[in-house]
JSON list of C-alpha atoms in Angstrom, two decimals:
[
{"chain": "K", "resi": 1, "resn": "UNK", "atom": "CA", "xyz": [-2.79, -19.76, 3.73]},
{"chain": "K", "resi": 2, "resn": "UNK", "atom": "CA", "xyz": [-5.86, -17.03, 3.79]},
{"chain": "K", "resi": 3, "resn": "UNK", "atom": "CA", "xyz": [-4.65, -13.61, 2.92]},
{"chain": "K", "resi": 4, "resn": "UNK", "atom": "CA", "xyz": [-6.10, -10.52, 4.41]},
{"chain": "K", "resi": 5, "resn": "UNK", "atom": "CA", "xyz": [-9.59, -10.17, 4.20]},
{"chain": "K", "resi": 6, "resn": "UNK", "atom": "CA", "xyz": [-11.67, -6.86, 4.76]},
{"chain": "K", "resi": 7, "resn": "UNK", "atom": "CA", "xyz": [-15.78, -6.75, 5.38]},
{"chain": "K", "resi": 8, "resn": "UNK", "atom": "CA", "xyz": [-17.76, -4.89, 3.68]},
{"chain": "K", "resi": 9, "resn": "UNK", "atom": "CA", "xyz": [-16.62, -4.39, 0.81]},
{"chain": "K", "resi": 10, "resn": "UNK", "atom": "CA", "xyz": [-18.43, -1.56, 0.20]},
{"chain": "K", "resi": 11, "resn": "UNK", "atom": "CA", "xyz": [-20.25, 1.04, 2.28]},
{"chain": "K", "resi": 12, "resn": "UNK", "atom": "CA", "xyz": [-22.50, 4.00, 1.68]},
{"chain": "K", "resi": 13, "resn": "UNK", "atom": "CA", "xyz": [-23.36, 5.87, 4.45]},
{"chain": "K", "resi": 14, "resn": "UNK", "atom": "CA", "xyz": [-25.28, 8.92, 5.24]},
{"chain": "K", "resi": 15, "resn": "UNK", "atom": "CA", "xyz": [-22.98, 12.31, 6.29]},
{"chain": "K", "resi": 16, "resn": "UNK", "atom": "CA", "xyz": [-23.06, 11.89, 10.30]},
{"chain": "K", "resi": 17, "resn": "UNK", "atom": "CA", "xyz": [-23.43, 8.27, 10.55]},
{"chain": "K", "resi": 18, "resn": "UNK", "atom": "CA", "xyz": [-21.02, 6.35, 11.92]},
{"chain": "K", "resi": 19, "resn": "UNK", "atom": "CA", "xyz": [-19.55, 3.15, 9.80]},
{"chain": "K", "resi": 20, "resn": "UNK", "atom": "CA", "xyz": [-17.06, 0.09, 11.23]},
{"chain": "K", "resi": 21, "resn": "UNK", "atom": "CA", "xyz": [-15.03, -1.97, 9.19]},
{"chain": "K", "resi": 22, "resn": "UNK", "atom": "CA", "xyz": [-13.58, -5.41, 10.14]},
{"chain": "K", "resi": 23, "resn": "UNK", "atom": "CA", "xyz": [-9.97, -6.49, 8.80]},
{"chain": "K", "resi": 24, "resn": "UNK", "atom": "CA", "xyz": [-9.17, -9.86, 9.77]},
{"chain": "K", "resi": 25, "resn": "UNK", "atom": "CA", "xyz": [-4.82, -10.11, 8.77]},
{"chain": "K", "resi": 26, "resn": "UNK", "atom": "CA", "xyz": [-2.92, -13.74, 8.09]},
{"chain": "K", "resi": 27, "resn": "UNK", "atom": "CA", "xyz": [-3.00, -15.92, 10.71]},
{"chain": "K", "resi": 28, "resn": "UNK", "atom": "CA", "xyz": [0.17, -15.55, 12.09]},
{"chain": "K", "resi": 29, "resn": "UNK", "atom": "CA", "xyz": [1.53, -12.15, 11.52]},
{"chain": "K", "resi": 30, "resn": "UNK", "atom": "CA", "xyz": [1.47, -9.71, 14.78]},
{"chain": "K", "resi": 31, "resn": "UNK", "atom": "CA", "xyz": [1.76, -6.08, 12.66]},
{"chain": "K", "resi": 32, "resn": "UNK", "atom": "CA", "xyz": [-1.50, -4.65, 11.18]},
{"chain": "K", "resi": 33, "resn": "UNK", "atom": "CA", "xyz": [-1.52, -1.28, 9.58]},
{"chain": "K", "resi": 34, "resn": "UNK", "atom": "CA", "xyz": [-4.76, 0.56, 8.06]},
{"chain": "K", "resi": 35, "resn": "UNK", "atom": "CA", "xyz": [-4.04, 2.91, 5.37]},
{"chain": "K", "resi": 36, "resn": "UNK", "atom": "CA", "xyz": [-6.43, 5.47, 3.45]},
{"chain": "K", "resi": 37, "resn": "UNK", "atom": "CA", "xyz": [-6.43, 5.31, -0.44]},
{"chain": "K", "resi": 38, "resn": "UNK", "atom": "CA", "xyz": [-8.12, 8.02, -2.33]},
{"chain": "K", "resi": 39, "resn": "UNK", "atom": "CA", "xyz": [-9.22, 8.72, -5.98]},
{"chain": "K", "resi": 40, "resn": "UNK", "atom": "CA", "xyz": [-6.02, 8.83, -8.25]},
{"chain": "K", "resi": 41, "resn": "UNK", "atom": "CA", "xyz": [-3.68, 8.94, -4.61]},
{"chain": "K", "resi": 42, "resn": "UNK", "atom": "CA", "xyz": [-1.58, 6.17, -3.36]},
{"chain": "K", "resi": 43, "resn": "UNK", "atom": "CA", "xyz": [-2.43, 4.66, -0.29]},
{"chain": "K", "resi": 44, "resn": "UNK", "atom": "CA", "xyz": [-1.47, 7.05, 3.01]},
{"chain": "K", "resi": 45, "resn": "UNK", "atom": "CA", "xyz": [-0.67, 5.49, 6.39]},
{"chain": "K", "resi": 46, "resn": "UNK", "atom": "CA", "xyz": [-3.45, 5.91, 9.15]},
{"chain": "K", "resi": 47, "resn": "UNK", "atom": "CA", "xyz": [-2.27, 3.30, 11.98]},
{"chain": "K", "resi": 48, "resn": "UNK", "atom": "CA", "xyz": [-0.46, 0.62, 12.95]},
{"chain": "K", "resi": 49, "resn": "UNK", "atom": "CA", "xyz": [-0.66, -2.19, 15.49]},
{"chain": "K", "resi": 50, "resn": "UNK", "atom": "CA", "xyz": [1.63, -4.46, 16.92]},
{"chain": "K", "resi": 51, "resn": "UNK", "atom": "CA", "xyz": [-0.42, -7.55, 18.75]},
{"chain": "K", "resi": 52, "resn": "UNK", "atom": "CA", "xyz": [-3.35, -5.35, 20.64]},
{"chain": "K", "resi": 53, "resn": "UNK", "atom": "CA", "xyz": [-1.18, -2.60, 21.20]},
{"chain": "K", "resi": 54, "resn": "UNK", "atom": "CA", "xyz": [-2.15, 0.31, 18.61]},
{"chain": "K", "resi": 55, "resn": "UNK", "atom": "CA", "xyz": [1.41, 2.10, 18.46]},
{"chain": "K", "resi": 56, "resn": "UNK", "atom": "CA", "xyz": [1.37, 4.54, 15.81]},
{"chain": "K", "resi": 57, "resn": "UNK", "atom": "CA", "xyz": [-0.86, 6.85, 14.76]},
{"chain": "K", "resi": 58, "resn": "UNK", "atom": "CA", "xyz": [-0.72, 9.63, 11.72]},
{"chain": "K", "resi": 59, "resn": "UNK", "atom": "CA", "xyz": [-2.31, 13.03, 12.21]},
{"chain": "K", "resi": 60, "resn": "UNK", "atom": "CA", "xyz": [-4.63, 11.96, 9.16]},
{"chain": "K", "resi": 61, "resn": "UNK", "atom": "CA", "xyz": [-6.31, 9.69, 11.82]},
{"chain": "K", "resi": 62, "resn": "UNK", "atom": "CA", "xyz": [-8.75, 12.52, 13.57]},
{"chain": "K", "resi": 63, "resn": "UNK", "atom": "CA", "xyz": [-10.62, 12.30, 16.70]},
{"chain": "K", "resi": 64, "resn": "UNK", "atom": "CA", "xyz": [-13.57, 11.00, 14.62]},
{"chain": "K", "resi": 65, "resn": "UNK", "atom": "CA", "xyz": [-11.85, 7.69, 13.82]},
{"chain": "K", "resi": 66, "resn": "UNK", "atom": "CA", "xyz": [-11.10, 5.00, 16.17]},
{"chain": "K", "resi": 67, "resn": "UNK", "atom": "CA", "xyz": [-9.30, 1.62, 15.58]},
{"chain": "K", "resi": 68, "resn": "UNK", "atom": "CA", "xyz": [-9.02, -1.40, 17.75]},
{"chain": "K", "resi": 69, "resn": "UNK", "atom": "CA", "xyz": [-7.42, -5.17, 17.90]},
{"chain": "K", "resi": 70, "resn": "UNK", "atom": "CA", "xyz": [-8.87, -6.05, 21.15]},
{"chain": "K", "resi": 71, "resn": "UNK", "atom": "CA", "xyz": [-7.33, -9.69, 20.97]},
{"chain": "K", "resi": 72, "resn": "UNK", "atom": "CA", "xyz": [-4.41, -8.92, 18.39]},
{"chain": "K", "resi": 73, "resn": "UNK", "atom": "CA", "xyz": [-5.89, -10.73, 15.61]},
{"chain": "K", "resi": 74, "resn": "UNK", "atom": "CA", "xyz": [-8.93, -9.11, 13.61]},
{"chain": "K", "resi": 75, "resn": "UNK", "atom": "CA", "xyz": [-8.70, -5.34, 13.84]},
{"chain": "K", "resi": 76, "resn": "UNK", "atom": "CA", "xyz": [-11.98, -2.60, 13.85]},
{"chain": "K", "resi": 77, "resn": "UNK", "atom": "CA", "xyz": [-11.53, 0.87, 12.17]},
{"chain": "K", "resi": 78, "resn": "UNK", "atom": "CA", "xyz": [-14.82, 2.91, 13.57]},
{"chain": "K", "resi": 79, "resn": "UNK", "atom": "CA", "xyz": [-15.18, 6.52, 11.92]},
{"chain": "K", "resi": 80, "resn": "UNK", "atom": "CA", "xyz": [-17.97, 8.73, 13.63]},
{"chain": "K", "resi": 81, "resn": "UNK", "atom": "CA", "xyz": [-20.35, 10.86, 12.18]},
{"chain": "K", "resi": 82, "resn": "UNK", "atom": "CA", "xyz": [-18.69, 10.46, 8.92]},
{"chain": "K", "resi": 83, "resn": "UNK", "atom": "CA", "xyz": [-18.10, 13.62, 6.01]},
{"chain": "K", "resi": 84, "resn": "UNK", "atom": "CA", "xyz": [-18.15, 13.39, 2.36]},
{"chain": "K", "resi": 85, "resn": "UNK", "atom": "CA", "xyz": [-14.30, 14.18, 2.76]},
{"chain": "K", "resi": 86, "resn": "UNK", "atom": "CA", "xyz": [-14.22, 10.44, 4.61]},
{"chain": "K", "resi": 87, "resn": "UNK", "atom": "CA", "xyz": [-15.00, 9.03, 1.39]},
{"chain": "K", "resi": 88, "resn": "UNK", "atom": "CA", "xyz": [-12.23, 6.81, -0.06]},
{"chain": "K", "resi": 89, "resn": "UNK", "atom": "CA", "xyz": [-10.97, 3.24, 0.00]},
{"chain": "K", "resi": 90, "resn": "UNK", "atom": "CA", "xyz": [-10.03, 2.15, 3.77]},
{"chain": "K", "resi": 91, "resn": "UNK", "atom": "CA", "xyz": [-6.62, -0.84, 3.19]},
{"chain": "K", "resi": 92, "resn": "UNK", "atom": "CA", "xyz": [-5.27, -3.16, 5.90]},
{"chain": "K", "resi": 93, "resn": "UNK", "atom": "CA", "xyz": [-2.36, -4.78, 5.99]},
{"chain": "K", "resi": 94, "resn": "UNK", "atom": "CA", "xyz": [-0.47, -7.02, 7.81]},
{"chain": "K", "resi": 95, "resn": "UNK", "atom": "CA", "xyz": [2.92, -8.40, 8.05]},
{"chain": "K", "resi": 96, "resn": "UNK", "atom": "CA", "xyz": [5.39, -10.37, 10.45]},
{"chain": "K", "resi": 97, "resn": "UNK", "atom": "CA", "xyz": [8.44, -8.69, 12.33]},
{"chain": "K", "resi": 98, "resn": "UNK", "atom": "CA", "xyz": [10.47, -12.45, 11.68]},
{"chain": "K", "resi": 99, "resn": "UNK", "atom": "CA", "xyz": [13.68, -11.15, 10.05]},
{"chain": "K", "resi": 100, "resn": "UNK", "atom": "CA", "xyz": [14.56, -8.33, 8.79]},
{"chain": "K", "resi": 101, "resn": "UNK", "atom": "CA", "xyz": [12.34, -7.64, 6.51]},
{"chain": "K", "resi": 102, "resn": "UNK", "atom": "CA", "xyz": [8.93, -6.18, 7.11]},
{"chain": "K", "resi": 103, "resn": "UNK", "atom": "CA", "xyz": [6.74, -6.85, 3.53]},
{"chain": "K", "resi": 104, "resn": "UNK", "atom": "CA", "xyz": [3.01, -5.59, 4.23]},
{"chain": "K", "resi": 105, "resn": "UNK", "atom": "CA", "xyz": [0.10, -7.68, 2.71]},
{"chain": "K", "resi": 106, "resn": "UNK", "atom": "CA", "xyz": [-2.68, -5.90, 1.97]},
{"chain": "K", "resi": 107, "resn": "UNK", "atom": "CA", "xyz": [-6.45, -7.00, 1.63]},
{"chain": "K", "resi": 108, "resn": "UNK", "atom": "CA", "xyz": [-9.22, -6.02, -1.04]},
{"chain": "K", "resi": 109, "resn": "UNK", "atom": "CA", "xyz": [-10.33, -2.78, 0.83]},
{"chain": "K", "resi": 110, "resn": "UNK", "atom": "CA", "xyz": [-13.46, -1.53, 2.10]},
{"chain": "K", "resi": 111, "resn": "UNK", "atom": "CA", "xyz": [-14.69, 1.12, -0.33]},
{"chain": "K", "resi": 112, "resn": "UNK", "atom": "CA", "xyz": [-16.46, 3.98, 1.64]},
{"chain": "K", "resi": 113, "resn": "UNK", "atom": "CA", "xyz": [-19.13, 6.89, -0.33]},
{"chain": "K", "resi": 114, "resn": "UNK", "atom": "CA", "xyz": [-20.66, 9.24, 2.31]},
{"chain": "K", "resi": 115, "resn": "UNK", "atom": "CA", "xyz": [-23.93, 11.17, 0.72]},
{"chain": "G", "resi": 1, "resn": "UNK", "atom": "CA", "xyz": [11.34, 13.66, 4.71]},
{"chain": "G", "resi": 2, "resn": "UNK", "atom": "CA", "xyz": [10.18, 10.86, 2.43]},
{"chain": "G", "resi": 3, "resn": "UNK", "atom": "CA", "xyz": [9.05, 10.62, -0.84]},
{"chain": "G", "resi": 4, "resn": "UNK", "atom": "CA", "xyz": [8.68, 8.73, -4.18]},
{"chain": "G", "resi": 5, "resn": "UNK", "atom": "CA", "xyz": [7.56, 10.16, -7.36]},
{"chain": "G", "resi": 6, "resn": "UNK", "atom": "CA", "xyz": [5.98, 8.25, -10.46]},
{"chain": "G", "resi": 7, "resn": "UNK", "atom": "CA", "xyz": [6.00, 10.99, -13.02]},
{"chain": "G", "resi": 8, "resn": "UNK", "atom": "CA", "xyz": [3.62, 9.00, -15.47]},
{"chain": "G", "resi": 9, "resn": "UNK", "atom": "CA", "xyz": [0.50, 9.34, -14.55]},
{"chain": "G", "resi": 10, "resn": "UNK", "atom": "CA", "xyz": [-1.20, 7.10, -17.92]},
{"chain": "G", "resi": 11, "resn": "UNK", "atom": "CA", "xyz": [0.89, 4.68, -20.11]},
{"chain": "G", "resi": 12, "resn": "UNK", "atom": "CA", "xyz": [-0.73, 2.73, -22.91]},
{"chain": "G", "resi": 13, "resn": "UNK", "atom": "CA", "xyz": [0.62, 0.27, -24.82]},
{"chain": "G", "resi": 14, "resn": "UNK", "atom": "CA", "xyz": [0.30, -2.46, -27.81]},
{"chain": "G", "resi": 15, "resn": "UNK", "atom": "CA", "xyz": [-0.18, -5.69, -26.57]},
{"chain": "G", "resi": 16, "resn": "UNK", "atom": "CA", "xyz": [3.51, -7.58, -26.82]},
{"chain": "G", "resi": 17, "resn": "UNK", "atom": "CA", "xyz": [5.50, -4.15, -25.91]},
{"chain": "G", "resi": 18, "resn": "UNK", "atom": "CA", "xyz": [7.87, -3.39, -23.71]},
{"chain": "G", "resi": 19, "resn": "UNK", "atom": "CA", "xyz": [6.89, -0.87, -21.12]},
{"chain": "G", "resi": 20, "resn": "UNK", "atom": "CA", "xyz": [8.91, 0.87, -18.19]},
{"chain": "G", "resi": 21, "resn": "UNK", "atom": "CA", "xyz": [7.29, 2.48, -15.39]},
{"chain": "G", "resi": 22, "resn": "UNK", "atom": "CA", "xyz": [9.71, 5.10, -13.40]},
{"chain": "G", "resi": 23, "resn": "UNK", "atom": "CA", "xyz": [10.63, 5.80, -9.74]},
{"chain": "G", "resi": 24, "resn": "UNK", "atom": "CA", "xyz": [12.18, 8.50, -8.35]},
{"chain": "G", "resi": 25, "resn": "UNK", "atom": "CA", "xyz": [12.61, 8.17, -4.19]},
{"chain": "G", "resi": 26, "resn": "UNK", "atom": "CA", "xyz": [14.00, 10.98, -1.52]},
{"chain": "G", "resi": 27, "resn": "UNK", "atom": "CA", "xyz": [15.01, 9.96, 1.54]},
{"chain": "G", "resi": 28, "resn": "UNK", "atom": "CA", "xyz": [17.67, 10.76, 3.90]},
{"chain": "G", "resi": 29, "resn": "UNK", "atom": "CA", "xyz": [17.76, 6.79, 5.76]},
{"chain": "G", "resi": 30, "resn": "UNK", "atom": "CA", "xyz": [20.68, 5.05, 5.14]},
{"chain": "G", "resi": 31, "resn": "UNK", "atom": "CA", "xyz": [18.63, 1.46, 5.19]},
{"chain": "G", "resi": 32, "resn": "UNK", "atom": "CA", "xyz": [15.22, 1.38, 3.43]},
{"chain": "G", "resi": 33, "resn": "UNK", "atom": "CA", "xyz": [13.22, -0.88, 1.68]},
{"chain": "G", "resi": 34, "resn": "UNK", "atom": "CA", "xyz": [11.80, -0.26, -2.09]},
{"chain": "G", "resi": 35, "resn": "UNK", "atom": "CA", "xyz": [8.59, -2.00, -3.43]},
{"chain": "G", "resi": 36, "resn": "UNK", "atom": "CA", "xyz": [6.28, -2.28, -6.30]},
{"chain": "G", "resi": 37, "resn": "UNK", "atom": "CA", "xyz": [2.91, -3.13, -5.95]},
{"chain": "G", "resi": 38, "resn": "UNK", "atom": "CA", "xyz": [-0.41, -3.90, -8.72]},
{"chain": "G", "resi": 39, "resn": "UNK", "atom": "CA", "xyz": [-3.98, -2.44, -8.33]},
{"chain": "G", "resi": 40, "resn": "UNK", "atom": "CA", "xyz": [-5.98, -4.56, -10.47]},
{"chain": "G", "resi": 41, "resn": "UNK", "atom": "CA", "xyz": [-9.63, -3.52, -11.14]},
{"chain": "G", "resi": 42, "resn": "UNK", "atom": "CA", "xyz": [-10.49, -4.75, -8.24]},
{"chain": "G", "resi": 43, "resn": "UNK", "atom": "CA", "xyz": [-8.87, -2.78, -5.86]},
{"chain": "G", "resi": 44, "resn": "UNK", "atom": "CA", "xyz": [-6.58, -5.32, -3.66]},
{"chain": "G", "resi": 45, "resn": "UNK", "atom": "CA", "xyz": [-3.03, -4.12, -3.78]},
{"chain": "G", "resi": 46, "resn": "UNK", "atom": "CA", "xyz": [-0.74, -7.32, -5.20]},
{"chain": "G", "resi": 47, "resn": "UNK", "atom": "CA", "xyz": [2.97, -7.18, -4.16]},
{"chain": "G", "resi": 48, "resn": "UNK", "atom": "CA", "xyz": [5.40, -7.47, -6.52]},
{"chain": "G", "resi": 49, "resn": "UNK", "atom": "CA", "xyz": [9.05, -7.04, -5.55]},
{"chain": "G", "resi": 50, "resn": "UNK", "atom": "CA", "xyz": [11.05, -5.60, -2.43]},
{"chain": "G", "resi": 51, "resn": "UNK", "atom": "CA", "xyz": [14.12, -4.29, -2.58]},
{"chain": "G", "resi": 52, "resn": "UNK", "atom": "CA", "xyz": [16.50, -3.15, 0.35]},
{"chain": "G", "resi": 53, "resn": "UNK", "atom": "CA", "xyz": [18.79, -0.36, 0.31]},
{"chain": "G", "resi": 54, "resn": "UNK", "atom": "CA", "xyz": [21.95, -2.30, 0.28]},
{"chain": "G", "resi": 55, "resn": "UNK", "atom": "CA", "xyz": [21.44, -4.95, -2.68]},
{"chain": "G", "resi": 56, "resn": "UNK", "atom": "CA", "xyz": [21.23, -2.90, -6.01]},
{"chain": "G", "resi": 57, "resn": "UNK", "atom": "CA", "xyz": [21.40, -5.84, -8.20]},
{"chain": "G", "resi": 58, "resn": "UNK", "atom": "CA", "xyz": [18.96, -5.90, -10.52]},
{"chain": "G", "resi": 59, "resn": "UNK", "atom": "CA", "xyz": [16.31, -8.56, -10.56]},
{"chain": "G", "resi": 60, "resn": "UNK", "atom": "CA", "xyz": [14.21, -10.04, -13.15]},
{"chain": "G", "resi": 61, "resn": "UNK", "atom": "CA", "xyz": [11.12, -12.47, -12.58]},
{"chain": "G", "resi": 62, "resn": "UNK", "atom": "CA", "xyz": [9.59, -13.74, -15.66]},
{"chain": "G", "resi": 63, "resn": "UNK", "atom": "CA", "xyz": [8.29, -10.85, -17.87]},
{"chain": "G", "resi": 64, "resn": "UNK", "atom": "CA", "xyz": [9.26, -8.23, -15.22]},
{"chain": "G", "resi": 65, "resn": "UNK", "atom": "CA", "xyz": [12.47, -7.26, -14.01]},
{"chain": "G", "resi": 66, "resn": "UNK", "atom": "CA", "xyz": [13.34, -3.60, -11.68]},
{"chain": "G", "resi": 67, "resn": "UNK", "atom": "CA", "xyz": [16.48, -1.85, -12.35]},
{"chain": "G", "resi": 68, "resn": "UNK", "atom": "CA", "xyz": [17.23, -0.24, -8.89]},
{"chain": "G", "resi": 69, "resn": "UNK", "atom": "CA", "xyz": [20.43, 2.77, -8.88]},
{"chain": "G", "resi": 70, "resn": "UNK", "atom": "CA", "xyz": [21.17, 4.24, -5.85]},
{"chain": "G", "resi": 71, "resn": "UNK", "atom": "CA", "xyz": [23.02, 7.07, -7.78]},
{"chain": "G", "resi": 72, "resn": "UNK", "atom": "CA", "xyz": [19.97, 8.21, -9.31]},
{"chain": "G", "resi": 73, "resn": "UNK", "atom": "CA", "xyz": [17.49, 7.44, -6.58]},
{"chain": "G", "resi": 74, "resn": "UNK", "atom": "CA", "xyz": [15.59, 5.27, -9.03]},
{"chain": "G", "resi": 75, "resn": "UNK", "atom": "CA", "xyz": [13.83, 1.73, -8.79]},
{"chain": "G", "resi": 76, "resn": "UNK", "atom": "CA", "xyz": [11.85, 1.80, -12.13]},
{"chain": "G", "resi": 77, "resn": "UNK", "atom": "CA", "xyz": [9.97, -1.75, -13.53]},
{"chain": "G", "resi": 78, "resn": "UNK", "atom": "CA", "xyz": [10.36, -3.18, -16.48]},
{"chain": "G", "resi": 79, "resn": "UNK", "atom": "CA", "xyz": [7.45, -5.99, -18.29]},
{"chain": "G", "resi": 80, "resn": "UNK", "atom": "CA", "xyz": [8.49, -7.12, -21.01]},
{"chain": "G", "resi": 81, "resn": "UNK", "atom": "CA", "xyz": [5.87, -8.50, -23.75]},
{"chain": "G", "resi": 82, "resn": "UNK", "atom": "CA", "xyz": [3.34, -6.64, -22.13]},
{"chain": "G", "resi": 83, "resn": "UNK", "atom": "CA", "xyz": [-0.40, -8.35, -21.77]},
{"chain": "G", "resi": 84, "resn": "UNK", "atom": "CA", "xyz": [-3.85, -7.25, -21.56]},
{"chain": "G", "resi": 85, "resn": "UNK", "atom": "CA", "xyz": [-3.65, -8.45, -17.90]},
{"chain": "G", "resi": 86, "resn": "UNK", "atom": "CA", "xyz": [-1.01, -6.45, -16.58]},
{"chain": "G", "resi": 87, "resn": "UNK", "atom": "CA", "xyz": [-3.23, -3.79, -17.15]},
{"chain": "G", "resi": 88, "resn": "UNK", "atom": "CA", "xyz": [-3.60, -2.45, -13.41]},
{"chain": "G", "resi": 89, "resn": "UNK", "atom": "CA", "xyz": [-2.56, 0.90, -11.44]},
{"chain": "G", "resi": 90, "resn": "UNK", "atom": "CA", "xyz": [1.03, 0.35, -10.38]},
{"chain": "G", "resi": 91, "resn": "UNK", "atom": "CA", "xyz": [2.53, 1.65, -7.02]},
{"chain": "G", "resi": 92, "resn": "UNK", "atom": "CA", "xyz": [6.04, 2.28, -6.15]},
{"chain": "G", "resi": 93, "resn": "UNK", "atom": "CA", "xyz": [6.36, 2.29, -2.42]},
{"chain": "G", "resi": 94, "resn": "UNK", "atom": "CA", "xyz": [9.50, 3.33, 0.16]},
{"chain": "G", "resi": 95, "resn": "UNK", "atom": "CA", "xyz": [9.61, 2.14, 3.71]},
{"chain": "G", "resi": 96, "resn": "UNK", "atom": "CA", "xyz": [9.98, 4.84, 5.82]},
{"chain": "G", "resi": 97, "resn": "UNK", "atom": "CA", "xyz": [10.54, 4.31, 9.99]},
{"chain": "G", "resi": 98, "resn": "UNK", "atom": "CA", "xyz": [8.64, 5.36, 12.20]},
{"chain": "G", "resi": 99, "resn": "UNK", "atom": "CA", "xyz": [9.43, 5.64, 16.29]},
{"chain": "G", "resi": 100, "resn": "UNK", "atom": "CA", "xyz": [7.27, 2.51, 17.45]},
{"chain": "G", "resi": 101, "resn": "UNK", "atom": "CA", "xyz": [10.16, 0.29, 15.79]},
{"chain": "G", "resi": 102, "resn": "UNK", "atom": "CA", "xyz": [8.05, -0.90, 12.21]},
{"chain": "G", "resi": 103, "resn": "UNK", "atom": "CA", "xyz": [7.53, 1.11, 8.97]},
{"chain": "G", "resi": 104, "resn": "UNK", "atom": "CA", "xyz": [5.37, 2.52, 7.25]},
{"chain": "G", "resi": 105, "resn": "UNK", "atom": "CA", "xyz": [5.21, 2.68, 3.34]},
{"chain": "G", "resi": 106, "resn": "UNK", "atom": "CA", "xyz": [5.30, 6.30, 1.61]},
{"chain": "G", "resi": 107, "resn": "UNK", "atom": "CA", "xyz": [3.88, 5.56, -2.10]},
{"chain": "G", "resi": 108, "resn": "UNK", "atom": "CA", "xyz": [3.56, 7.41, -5.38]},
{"chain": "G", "resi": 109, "resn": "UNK", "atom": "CA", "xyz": [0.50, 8.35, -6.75]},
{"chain": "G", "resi": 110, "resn": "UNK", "atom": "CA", "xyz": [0.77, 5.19, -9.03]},
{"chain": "G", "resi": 111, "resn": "UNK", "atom": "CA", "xyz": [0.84, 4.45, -13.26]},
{"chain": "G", "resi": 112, "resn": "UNK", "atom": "CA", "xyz": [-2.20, 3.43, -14.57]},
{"chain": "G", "resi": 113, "resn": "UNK", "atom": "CA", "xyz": [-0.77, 0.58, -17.17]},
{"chain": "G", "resi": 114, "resn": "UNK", "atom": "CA", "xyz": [-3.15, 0.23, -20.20]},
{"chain": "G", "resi": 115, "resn": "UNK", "atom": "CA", "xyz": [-2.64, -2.71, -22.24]},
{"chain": "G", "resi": 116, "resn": "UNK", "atom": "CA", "xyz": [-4.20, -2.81, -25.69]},
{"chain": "G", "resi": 117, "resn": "UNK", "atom": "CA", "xyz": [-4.75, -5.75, -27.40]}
]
């Protein structure tokens, strides 16, 4: 059983260009959340997905950031023409809604610097 | 609203110590979910332990155990005979609902754990 993987790894990225970052969750859960780690924070909630649908969304997440999971398996987090305040570790996670219990999974991270 | 609170922001300790990490939560949810989780060096977040609202038993798992008390709004972690491998960045992290039906985790701003040897 794969865990949750996230590609790249790391990005650096010119201020205004625009970056996407792939998170592929475990096979067979159906929830997939992206969170937003910065330096010396805990991670803070972005978006979540249930299958495709994309059913949550926190204020963090501006207008300049767009997330997909066209299919309801991998997921895309797009952030247009990026700022040096976009900088920070991008998470996914993913988890199952069998039972009661709803433990998120989360993969290595894409690390983002914007020059 | 939600939140959780790790006061200690650096602990560093012998090798073999014992070290406890604290948690202080707010919320106003009758049924939540607690967690721990490790940032190693490399950055993936490792889950350790989830604890609901309604089981304050305490639980130990080798050299860690969590002492949860609803009284106090705590959920601190324990390692016992610490090792220059649990050094990491440790999370506490409370499930808070949100109105599509799933939750979302509110965490602290995490311990970095430094083991000496």
């Amino acid at each position: 059983d794969t865990g949750v993987s996230q590609n790249p790894r790391h990005k650096i990225t010119k201020r205004g260009q625009n970056v996407t970052f792939r998170c592929d969750p475990i096979s067979e859960h159906n929830r997939l959340y992206w969170y937003r780690q910065t330096l010396g924070q805990g991670p803070e909630f972005l978006t979540y997905f249930q299958n495709e649908a994309q059913l949550e969304k926190s204020r963090l997440l501006s207008d300049r950031f767009s997330a997909e999971r066209p299919k309801g398996s991998f997921s895309t987090l797009e952030i247009q023409r990026t700022e040096q305040g976009d900088s920070a570790m991008y998470l996914c996670a993913s988890s199952s809604n069998e039972g009661a219990t709803d433990t998120q999974y989360f993969g290595p991270g894409t690390r983002l610097t914007v020059l | 609203a939600q939140k959780v609170t790790q006061a200690q922001t650096e602990i560093s300790v012998v090798e073999k110590e014992d070290v406890t990490l604290d948690c202080v939560y707010e919320t106003r949810d009758t049924t939540y979910y607690l967690f721990w989780y490790k940032q190693p060096p490399s950055g993936e977040l490792v889950f350790l332990i989830r604890r609901n609202s309604f089981d304050e038993q305490n639980e130990i798992s080798g050299r860690y155990s969590w002492n949860f008390q609803k009284s106090t709004s705590s959920f601190n972690f324990t390692i016992t005979a610490s090792q220059v491998v649990d050094s990491a960045v440790y999370f506490c992290a409370l499930s808070a609902p949100t109105t599509s039906g799933t939750y979302k985790y509110i965490f602290g701003t995490g311990t970095r754990l430094k083991v000496l040897a």
